Amino acid sequence: MTTPISPDMSTPLLPAKPRSGIWRQLLKRRLAILGLALIAIAVAGAILAPLLTPYDPNEQMFDGLTLEGAPLPPSEKFWLGTDLLGRDLATRILYGARTSLIIGIVANGAALLIGALVGITAGYFRGWIGNALMRFTDLMMAFPALLLAICLAAILQPSLWIVALVIALVNWVQTARVIYTETSSLAEREFIDAERTIGASTPRILFRHILPHLLPTLIVWGTLGISTTVLLEATLSYLGIGVQPPTASWGNIIFENQTYFQVAPWLVFFPGAAILALALAFNLVGDALRDILDPTQRGRA
Amino acid sequence: MIAYIGRRLIQSALILLGVSIITFALLYLLPADPVRQIAGRSATPQTVENIRQQLGLDQPFFVQYWRYLTNLLTGDLGRSYIQRSEVSELIVSRLPASLLLMLGAIFCELAIGLTMGLVAATKRGSATDQTLMLTSFVGVSAPQFVVGLLLLYVFAVRLGWFPIGGYGTWKHLVLPSLTLGVLGAGWYARMMRSSMIDVLRQDYIRTARAKGLRRGTILVRHALPNAILPVVAMIGIDIGIFMGGIVVVESVFGWPGIGQLAWQAIQRVDIPIIMGVTLVSACAIVLGNLLADIVAPFIDPRIKLR
Amino acid sequence: MKQFLTTTVAASALALMLGLMPATAQEQRDPNAKPGGDIVITYKDDVSTLDPAIGYDWQNWSMIKSLFDGLMDYEPGTTTLRPELAESYEISSDGTVFTFKLRPGVKFHNGRDLTAEDVKYTLDRVTNPKTQSPGAGFFASIKGFDEVAGGSAETLSGVTVVDPSTIKIELSRPDATFLHVMALNFSHVVPKEEVEKYGPDFGKNPVGTGAYKLAEWTLGQRLVFEKNADYWNKGLPYLDKITFEVGQEPIVALLRLQKGEVDVPGDGIPPAKFQEVMSDPAQKERVVEGGQLHTGYITMNTTMAPFDNVKVRQAVNMAINKDRIVQLINNRAVPANQPLPPSMPGYSKDYKGYAYDAEKAKALLAEAGHADGFETELYVMNTDPNPRIAQAIQQDLAAIGIKANIQSLAQANVIAAGGDKAGAPMIWSGGMGWIADFPDPSNFYGPILGCGGAVPGGWNWSWYCNEDLDKMASEADSITDPAKAEERYKMWGTIYEKIMEDAPWVPVFNEQRFTMRSPRMAGADNLYVDPVHIPINYDYVYVNDVQ
């Protein structure tokens, strides 16, 4: 294994900066503001969907299709047109934000939790457990993530929660690696040794000393991870193995309508833009957070 | 060094063994019966059972796995349930297309990513820099199927510059490569920018500047080679990202590579093919990572092999 | 995706006759047909195999028919049976012994003459479990089938070589459909020495007696067929060469056809382009429409509450708005009211089925004790348009208070759920649906509605088993006298009407096929929507731009 020598070994460890400071610093960055604004729009759209649109996302309207069964283009009545079942596309995109956000938060939360548990256990306790966990992590790194997700989705017949679980089972690996590296370097530090010698209990050390130092990393990875999660959910749904119909998801809107994309490209590009915007938003905010909190890892995932 | 590579190779073999066990187990648990797919709808229960026996699918899990593994060690990946041909032959016949696509993607991501990073670094802090970095984020955040469909719509359907899909000439290669490369281009742009900024801070660049060399000469002759190396060294790691991406990109463009092979096999529970493709991908990923790790210390002396 | 094979448009009567059938006189040929030229045909999915014992896909069905021949075949573009490799045949009066006289001078592509031994070898091979043929079950009426299928014998005791040009097949029971079975790809004759030479790779190196030879196969990209100069049916095929390009999306194929690079898009006209093509007179002129022996249906598991109540099943039948579903697929189908498609013999023209009436459905549901409806699951294959159709069904069911949750899964998972008695309450059959293997009403019964299919792993996803109807079915199939063919069809018609009283299915629609040809392609329209040589009869089409 190669590990870049962590530059923070030489710098004194500071506890996480106060929250208000983070916010203030975020709002100083233009790209971060853009990200936050996009997230706010998505959240507002998801929560206020019933107020923003007169239609039900699953209602297949008789006047939503031509007599030959073709979808309608954007009009005054249907702002973004209708889909191939005569449903209002704008409404489905609004409700689709719920799916993306729920999966983004639940699946990523679960992935973060698994990753943190594995990383901390392996990094702090070392020994055979730590070794076994990290070898397992290496093994998971060698899996083509999408193939693994597809196989899992096929085994566990998909629903919203199963999709979240599948994504979590695939996405925890990166977090585990980062947390492992951080924890193991922390565990070697003198102040942890000192705590041990004065007889501090393991939970106390973990919760009072290790975890607070990992917090910046977890915040950054938590934010960036939502972006990956949103993309993975969209991809699974695009392949027809994600969230089950009629639940609207940006990915399955594209899946259902792509046969018409040459004649009705808006059916693909509006939901596509929504996926892009949300993933971009979390990437922008996550990147800004990384700069502000400066956890050690840089560059790519 | 040799000992290190040897150790890593053994580790890699163990990882692949683990991958094969897990995949085999997942496929074993699949709630679909490949025998029914083979036997067709006119089959009697008797025929179904006979075929199950023929394929050895009536055996316990470990017996089946052991047989697969021993065959694997002799280079036998088995035969496809549906197509009845050797899995290795199917993979070999489709691998060139996938490799070509990956090469195209590497070219695209380097060409786009490095250029963007270079420009951004030299204009650090400017509006250009900000725009380029935003663009790189867009690249990283764009779902590949949307990029693919967008490129198809604009450049193939509307403008007619490229074919709408298929395989054969260099024109067919452009759009799929671009689609697969956009994600990496975003990453490379950001890495190149920070690498370049690092290099521009170095003493020898200052010296060169002090000697009065032209700005362009300094950038191209002195800064660029040093900045590019650490970035290019990451290519090995791309393999993992590509292996997932080709499933989507190949299906959008009808590219006859192993991604499509895998996707079709998954839908028809053609277990030997799924196993084969997963193992080949895992192999590629492991080797790619190994390569990246071996190259790393040559480029950045701060990195040590452990 | 696997497409089961299809048959027929115009349902012609079964040409089953007692006594000696004379060799067909010189067949009618298209007087304008010119030999020569080559064409390009596209498919989306790869060709899996060209082994006649194994191939069962949309793409390879007609290809295999052009590389190999069977004892029987159909008149081009129709469903009229005629002898092919057989010159004549004889059926015993009790309908259990078939004697085929082989046509002289038939050669395999490797130059060897065809003999009766080859026919016997072919039948032994296809029924042997080692071959793993998806068509083995079709041969169950041959004497000795159970022993071969069970692995206790290597050859079918009912098949005997009388002399090098005569083969006798004995059945264990009269089977009115046996000549159709002899026309199936699965019984197309293969040469033993080549099968043994290539082993499992025979499907990649096919050697038959057919009109074309395989010249090139680049996996995942292209296959090239070359004219077989020694073909026994002199003057055929017309074309010198056919190139099949695979991996081409239907939409790409159509655009290339418009540019003149493709002659026939094998997968037909893509839905999104259908409107555009049909509204352009120049293009519309080159569209060929044909029927298809297909029914798309919803199964209800009759062993599972609440579908064990016939009133609930009837209510569901009334709740589905079939016209709207047909509209969703661009009117490329006609609404169905019974299991058989309209062009199948035995179809009951006077039967009206259950009319769409949500109010009546609701009342019936209340009568069954489900006034407040219930919750259930609807399984569907996860390729377009099936999830969309399932959502339309879901909305119709919701209107009468049934909450159906959709399970959109890979084909194999849906099939597995259907073959499990406690698996799937409802299944939409699209993508896995029943397309007849041969144009006979019995083909829609056995495995999908008879007791024999209602077993774990079977295809009777309604788990519907009516012993009386089973008896009636076997009675009908033992009527081998051609004079009584009409009577037999009537019996089948009655069987399907009785099934609809029990309503294990909701028959939803019968698909129509729409394909297109380039301006230079010629030959009768029905060759392009051939009911048997699906999708196209490669042996008889020609181009009109050769000298």
PDB file of N, CA, C and O in Angstrom, chain A residues 120-167:
ATOM      1  N   ILE A 120     -13.287   3.664  11.801  1.00  0.00           N
ATOM      2  CA  ILE A 120     -12.838   3.918  13.176  1.00  0.00           C
ATOM      3  C   ILE A 120     -12.420   2.609  13.839  1.00  0.00           C
ATOM      4  O   ILE A 120     -11.366   2.522  14.476  1.00  0.00           O
ATOM      5  N   THR A 121     -13.232   1.575  13.676  1.00  0.00           N
ATOM      6  CA  THR A 121     -12.890   0.285  14.284  1.00  0.00           C
ATOM      7  C   THR A 121     -11.524  -0.182  13.781  1.00  0.00           C
ATOM      8  O   THR A 121     -10.647  -0.545  14.574  1.00  0.00           O
ATOM      9  N   ALA A 122     -11.363  -0.137  12.467  1.00  0.00           N
ATOM     10  CA  ALA A 122     -10.110  -0.625  11.907  1.00  0.00           C
ATOM     11  C   ALA A 122      -8.947   0.275  12.313  1.00  0.00           C
ATOM     12  O   ALA A 122      -7.852  -0.197  12.632  1.00  0.00           O
ATOM     13  N   GLY A 123      -9.166   1.552  12.340  1.00  0.00           N
ATOM     14  CA  GLY A 123      -8.078   2.484  12.611  1.00  0.00           C
ATOM     15  C   GLY A 123      -7.700   2.546  14.082  1.00  0.00           C
ATOM     16  O   GLY A 123      -6.529   2.713  14.424  1.00  0.00           O
ATOM     17  N   TYR A 124      -8.685   2.376  14.952  1.00  0.00           N
ATOM     18  CA  TYR A 124      -8.379   2.536  16.370  1.00  0.00           C
ATOM     19  C   TYR A 124      -7.958   1.222  16.998  1.00  0.00           C
ATOM     20  O   TYR A 124      -6.995   1.182  17.753  1.00  0.00           O
ATOM     21  N   PHE A 125      -8.672   0.159  16.679  1.00  0.00           N
ATOM     22  CA  PHE A 125      -8.369  -1.105  17.342  1.00  0.00           C
ATOM     23  C   PHE A 125      -7.289  -1.905  16.643  1.00  0.00           C
ATOM     24  O   PHE A 125      -6.682  -2.767  17.235  1.00  0.00           O
ATOM     25  N   ARG A 126      -7.057  -1.611  15.366  1.00  0.00           N
ATOM     26  CA  ARG A 126      -6.074  -2.370  14.600  1.00  0.00           C
ATOM     27  C   ARG A 126      -6.305  -3.868  14.764  1.00  0.00           C
ATOM     28  O   ARG A 126      -7.420  -4.323  14.715  1.00  0.00           O
ATOM     29  N   GLY A 127      -5.224  -4.596  15.011  1.00  0.00           N
ATOM     30  CA  GLY A 127      -5.331  -6.037  15.278  1.00  0.00           C
ATOM     31  C   GLY A 127      -5.978  -6.770  14.114  1.00  0.00           C
ATOM     32  O   GLY A 127      -6.052  -6.253  12.996  1.00  0.00           O
ATOM     33  N   TRP A 128      -6.429  -7.976  14.391  1.00  0.00           N
ATOM     34  CA  TRP A 128      -6.952  -8.772  13.288  1.00  0.00           C
ATOM     35  C   TRP A 128      -8.277  -8.230  12.774  1.00  0.00           C
ATOM     36  O   TRP A 128      -8.558  -8.302  11.594  1.00  0.00           O
ATOM     37  N   ILE A 129      -9.062  -7.637  13.689  1.00  0.00           N
ATOM     38  CA  ILE A 129     -10.335  -7.082  13.229  1.00  0.00           C
ATOM     39  C   ILE A 129     -10.068  -5.961  12.230  1.00  0.00           C
ATOM     40  O   ILE A 129     -10.629  -5.908  11.138  1.00  0.00           O
ATOM     41  N   GLY A 130      -9.177  -5.071  12.645  1.00  0.00           N
ATOM     42  CA  GLY A 130      -8.840  -3.944  11.788  1.00  0.00           C
ATOM     43  C   GLY A 130      -8.316  -4.420  10.454  1.00  0.00           C
ATOM     44  O   GLY A 130      -8.713  -3.932   9.394  1.00  0.00           O
ATOM     45  N   ASN A 131      -7.445  -5.404  10.540  1.00  0.00           N
ATOM     46  CA  ASN A 131      -6.858  -5.949   9.318  1.00  0.00           C
ATOM     47  C   ASN A 131      -7.912  -6.543   8.410  1.00  0.00           C
ATOM     48  O   ASN A 131      -7.966  -6.245   7.216  1.00  0.00           O
ATOM     49  N   ALA A 132      -8.771  -7.359   9.020  1.00  0.00           N
ATOM     50  CA  ALA A 132      -9.811  -8.016   8.229  1.00  0.00           C
ATOM     51  C   ALA A 132     -10.714  -6.969   7.590  1.00  0.00           C
ATOM     52  O   ALA A 132     -11.048  -7.054   6.406  1.00  0.00           O
ATOM     53  N   LEU A 133     -11.084  -5.957   8.375  1.00  0.00           N
ATOM     54  CA  LEU A 133     -11.977  -4.929   7.840  1.00  0.00           C
ATOM     55  C   LEU A 133     -11.335  -4.201   6.667  1.00  0.00           C
ATOM     56  O   LEU A 133     -11.970  -3.937   5.653  1.00  0.00           O
ATOM     57  N   MET A 134     -10.058  -3.864   6.804  1.00  0.00           N
ATOM     58  CA  MET A 134      -9.431  -3.114   5.722  1.00  0.00           C
ATOM     59  C   MET A 134      -9.210  -3.979   4.488  1.00  0.00           C
ATOM     60  O   MET A 134      -9.292  -3.501   3.372  1.00  0.00           O
ATOM     61  N   ARG A 135      -8.923  -5.295   4.705  1.00  0.00           N
ATOM     62  CA  ARG A 135      -8.786  -6.165   3.532  1.00  0.00           C
ATOM     63  C   ARG A 135     -10.125  -6.261   2.820  1.00  0.00           C
ATOM     64  O   ARG A 135     -10.228  -6.255   1.610  1.00  0.00           O
ATOM     65  N   PHE A 136     -11.219  -6.314   3.622  1.00  0.00           N
ATOM     66  CA  PHE A 136     -12.546  -6.374   3.022  1.00  0.00           C
ATOM     67  C   PHE A 136     -12.827  -5.088   2.238  1.00  0.00           C
ATOM     68  O   PHE A 136     -13.409  -5.109   1.152  1.00  0.00           O
ATOM     69  N   THR A 137     -12.360  -3.979   2.808  1.00  0.00           N
ATOM     70  CA  THR A 137     -12.537  -2.704   2.105  1.00  0.00           C
ATOM     71  C   THR A 137     -11.785  -2.713   0.776  1.00  0.00           C
ATOM     72  O   THR A 137     -12.311  -2.273  -0.248  1.00  0.00           O
ATOM     73  N   ASP A 138     -10.558  -3.246   0.796  1.00  0.00           N
ATOM     74  CA  ASP A 138      -9.790  -3.351  -0.456  1.00  0.00           C
ATOM     75  C   ASP A 138     -10.563  -4.157  -1.489  1.00  0.00           C
ATOM     76  O   ASP A 138     -10.605  -3.826  -2.668  1.00  0.00           O
ATOM     77  N   LEU A 139     -11.161  -5.244  -0.971  1.00  0.00           N
ATOM     78  CA  LEU A 139     -11.906  -6.131  -1.847  1.00  0.00           C
ATOM     79  C   LEU A 139     -13.071  -5.382  -2.481  1.00  0.00           C
ATOM     80  O   LEU A 139     -13.327  -5.478  -3.683  1.00  0.00           O
ATOM     81  N   MET A 140     -13.762  -4.608  -1.663  1.00  0.00           N
ATOM     82  CA  MET A 140     -14.905  -3.866  -2.188  1.00  0.00           C
ATOM     83  C   MET A 140     -14.465  -2.823  -3.207  1.00  0.00           C
ATOM     84  O   MET A 140     -15.202  -2.496  -4.134  1.00  0.00           O
ATOM     85  N   MET A 141     -13.233  -2.309  -3.001  1.00  0.00           N
ATOM     86  CA  MET A 141     -12.720  -1.313  -3.952  1.00  0.00           C
ATOM     87  C   MET A 141     -12.526  -1.930  -5.340  1.00  0.00           C
ATOM     88  O   MET A 141     -12.537  -1.220  -6.341  1.00  0.00           O
ATOM     89  N   ALA A 142     -12.310  -3.232  -5.366  1.00  0.00           N
ATOM     90  CA  ALA A 142     -12.039  -3.882  -6.650  1.00  0.00           C
ATOM     91  C   ALA A 142     -13.318  -4.218  -7.408  1.00  0.00           C
ATOM     92  O   ALA A 142     -13.273  -4.616  -8.554  1.00  0.00           O
ATOM     93  N   PHE A 143     -14.470  -4.057  -6.747  1.00  0.00           N
ATOM     94  CA  PHE A 143     -15.733  -4.321  -7.429  1.00  0.00           C
ATOM     95  C   PHE A 143     -16.099  -3.162  -8.331  1.00  0.00           C
ATOM     96  O   PHE A 143     -16.037  -2.020  -7.912  1.00  0.00           O
ATOM     97  N   PRO A 144     -16.485  -3.445  -9.555  1.00  0.00           N
ATOM     98  CA  PRO A 144     -17.059  -2.354 -10.339  1.00  0.00           C
ATOM     99  C   PRO A 144     -18.375  -1.953  -9.663  1.00  0.00           C
ATOM    100  O   PRO A 144     -19.296  -2.766  -9.593  1.00  0.00           O
ATOM    101  N   ALA A 145     -18.426  -0.741  -9.114  1.00  0.00           N
ATOM    102  CA  ALA A 145     -19.531  -0.339  -8.242  1.00  0.00           C
ATOM    103  C   ALA A 145     -20.893  -0.521  -8.895  1.00  0.00           C
ATOM    104  O   ALA A 145     -21.821  -1.057  -8.291  1.00  0.00           O
ATOM    105  N   LEU A 146     -20.975  -0.115 -10.153  1.00  0.00           N
ATOM    106  CA  LEU A 146     -22.278  -0.163 -10.808  1.00  0.00           C
ATOM    107  C   LEU A 146     -22.748  -1.611 -10.985  1.00  0.00           C
ATOM    108  O   LEU A 146     -23.898  -1.943 -10.720  1.00  0.00           O
ATOM    109  N   LEU A 147     -21.817  -2.489 -11.391  1.00  0.00           N
ATOM    110  CA  LEU A 147     -22.174  -3.900 -11.555  1.00  0.00           C
ATOM    111  C   LEU A 147     -22.675  -4.472 -10.239  1.00  0.00           C
ATOM    112  O   LEU A 147     -23.672  -5.175 -10.185  1.00  0.00           O
ATOM    113  N   LEU A 148     -21.968  -4.120  -9.171  1.00  0.00           N
ATOM    114  CA  LEU A 148     -22.352  -4.623  -7.855  1.00  0.00           C
ATOM    115  C   LEU A 148     -23.748  -4.121  -7.500  1.00  0.00           C
ATOM    116  O   LEU A 148     -24.608  -4.888  -7.052  1.00  0.00           O
ATOM    117  N   ALA A 149     -23.973  -2.829  -7.736  1.00  0.00           N
ATOM    118  CA  ALA A 149     -25.282  -2.259  -7.413  1.00  0.00           C
ATOM    119  C   ALA A 149     -26.380  -2.937  -8.222  1.00  0.00           C
ATOM    120  O   ALA A 149     -27.452  -3.229  -7.695  1.00  0.00           O
ATOM    121  N   ILE A 150     -26.083  -3.215  -9.491  1.00  0.00           N
ATOM    122  CA  ILE A 150     -27.090  -3.860 -10.338  1.00  0.00           C
ATOM    123  C   ILE A 150     -27.414  -5.255  -9.812  1.00  0.00           C
ATOM    124  O   ILE A 150     -28.565  -5.646  -9.694  1.00  0.00           O
ATOM    125  N   CYS A 151     -26.365  -6.018  -9.469  1.00  0.00           N
ATOM    126  CA  CYS A 151     -26.595  -7.361  -8.936  1.00  0.00           C
ATOM    127  C   CYS A 151     -27.417  -7.294  -7.655  1.00  0.00           C
ATOM    128  O   CYS A 151     -28.358  -8.060  -7.468  1.00  0.00           O
ATOM    129  N   LEU A 152     -27.060  -6.371  -6.778  1.00  0.00           N
ATOM    130  CA  LEU A 152     -27.791  -6.253  -5.510  1.00  0.00           C
ATOM    131  C   LEU A 152     -29.246  -5.858  -5.759  1.00  0.00           C
ATOM    132  O   LEU A 152     -30.162  -6.417  -5.163  1.00  0.00           O
ATOM    133  N   ALA A 153     -29.441  -4.902  -6.675  1.00  0.00           N
ATOM    134  CA  ALA A 153     -30.805  -4.456  -6.959  1.00  0.00           C
ATOM    135  C   ALA A 153     -31.631  -5.611  -7.506  1.00  0.00           C
ATOM    136  O   ALA A 153     -32.823  -5.715  -7.250  1.00  0.00           O
ATOM    137  N   ALA A 154     -30.976  -6.502  -8.257  1.00  0.00           N
ATOM    138  CA  ALA A 154     -31.705  -7.633  -8.814  1.00  0.00           C
ATOM    139  C   ALA A 154     -32.082  -8.632  -7.726  1.00  0.00           C
ATOM    140  O   ALA A 154     -33.133  -9.251  -7.783  1.00  0.00           O
ATOM    141  N   ILE A 155     -31.219  -8.786  -6.742  1.00  0.00           N
ATOM    142  CA  ILE A 155     -31.497  -9.758  -5.688  1.00  0.00           C
ATOM    143  C   ILE A 155     -32.559  -9.244  -4.729  1.00  0.00           C
ATOM    144  O   ILE A 155     -33.499  -9.925  -4.376  1.00  0.00           O
ATOM    145  N   LEU A 156     -32.389  -7.996  -4.296  1.00  0.00           N
ATOM    146  CA  LEU A 156     -33.329  -7.415  -3.357  1.00  0.00           C
ATOM    147  C   LEU A 156     -34.331  -6.639  -4.187  1.00  0.00           C
ATOM    148  O   LEU A 156     -34.049  -5.560  -4.629  1.00  0.00           O
ATOM    149  N   GLN A 157     -35.503  -7.192  -4.428  1.00  0.00           N
ATOM    150  CA  GLN A 157     -36.439  -6.561  -5.342  1.00  0.00           C
ATOM    151  C   GLN A 157     -36.650  -5.094  -4.956  1.00  0.00           C
ATOM    152  O   GLN A 157     -37.010  -4.796  -3.837  1.00  0.00           O
ATOM    153  N   PRO A 158     -36.413  -4.195  -5.903  1.00  0.00           N
ATOM    154  CA  PRO A 158     -36.244  -2.797  -5.547  1.00  0.00           C
ATOM    155  C   PRO A 158     -37.488  -2.087  -5.019  1.00  0.00           C
ATOM    156  O   PRO A 158     -38.599  -2.338  -5.451  1.00  0.00           O
ATOM    157  N   SER A 159     -37.249  -1.215  -4.028  1.00  0.00           N
ATOM    158  CA  SER A 159     -38.227  -0.250  -3.554  1.00  0.00           C
ATOM    159  C   SER A 159     -37.380   0.947  -3.155  1.00  0.00           C
ATOM    160  O   SER A 159     -36.158   0.877  -3.204  1.00  0.00           O
ATOM    161  N   LEU A 160     -38.027   2.036  -2.747  1.00  0.00           N
ATOM    162  CA  LEU A 160     -37.255   3.226  -2.382  1.00  0.00           C
ATOM    163  C   LEU A 160     -36.186   2.897  -1.346  1.00  0.00           C
ATOM    164  O   LEU A 160     -35.029   3.274  -1.478  1.00  0.00           O
ATOM    165  N   TRP A 161     -36.563   2.150  -0.302  1.00  0.00           N
ATOM    166  CA  TRP A 161     -35.627   1.885   0.791  1.00  0.00           C
ATOM    167  C   TRP A 161     -34.552   0.889   0.382  1.00  0.00           C
ATOM    168  O   TRP A 161     -33.414   0.983   0.819  1.00  0.00           O
ATOM    169  N   ILE A 162     -34.955  -0.077  -0.460  1.00  0.00           N
ATOM    170  CA  ILE A 162     -33.964  -1.046  -0.924  1.00  0.00           C
ATOM    171  C   ILE A 162     -32.925  -0.346  -1.792  1.00  0.00           C
ATOM    172  O   ILE A 162     -31.726  -0.608  -1.689  1.00  0.00           O
ATOM    173  N   VAL A 163     -33.387   0.573  -2.640  1.00  0.00           N
ATOM    174  CA  VAL A 163     -32.438   1.307  -3.467  1.00  0.00           C
ATOM    175  C   VAL A 163     -31.465   2.071  -2.572  1.00  0.00           C
ATOM    176  O   VAL A 163     -30.249   2.074  -2.794  1.00  0.00           O
ATOM    177  N   ALA A 164     -32.003   2.681  -1.518  1.00  0.00           N
ATOM    178  CA  ALA A 164     -31.135   3.403  -0.581  1.00  0.00           C
ATOM    179  C   ALA A 164     -30.118   2.442   0.031  1.00  0.00           C
ATOM    180  O   ALA A 164     -28.925   2.744   0.123  1.00  0.00           O
ATOM    181  N   LEU A 165     -30.600   1.266   0.415  1.00  0.00           N
ATOM    182  CA  LEU A 165     -29.712   0.283   1.033  1.00  0.00           C
ATOM    183  C   LEU A 165     -28.615  -0.156   0.058  1.00  0.00           C
ATOM    184  O   LEU A 165     -27.436  -0.220   0.412  1.00  0.00           O
ATOM    185  N   VAL A 166     -29.020  -0.441  -1.178  1.00  0.00           N
ATOM    186  CA  VAL A 166     -28.056  -0.881  -2.192  1.00  0.00           C
ATOM    187  C   VAL A 166     -26.966   0.175  -2.366  1.00  0.00           C
ATOM    188  O   VAL A 166     -25.776  -0.130  -2.371  1.00  0.00           O
ATOM    189  N   ILE A 167     -27.385   1.427  -2.462  1.00  0.00           N
ATOM    190  CA  ILE A 167     -26.408   2.500  -2.650  1.00  0.00           C
ATOM    191  C   ILE A 167     -25.484   2.590  -1.441  1.00  0.00           C
ATOM    192  O   ILE A 167     -24.266   2.734  -1.573  1.00  0.00           O
TER     193      ILE A 167
END
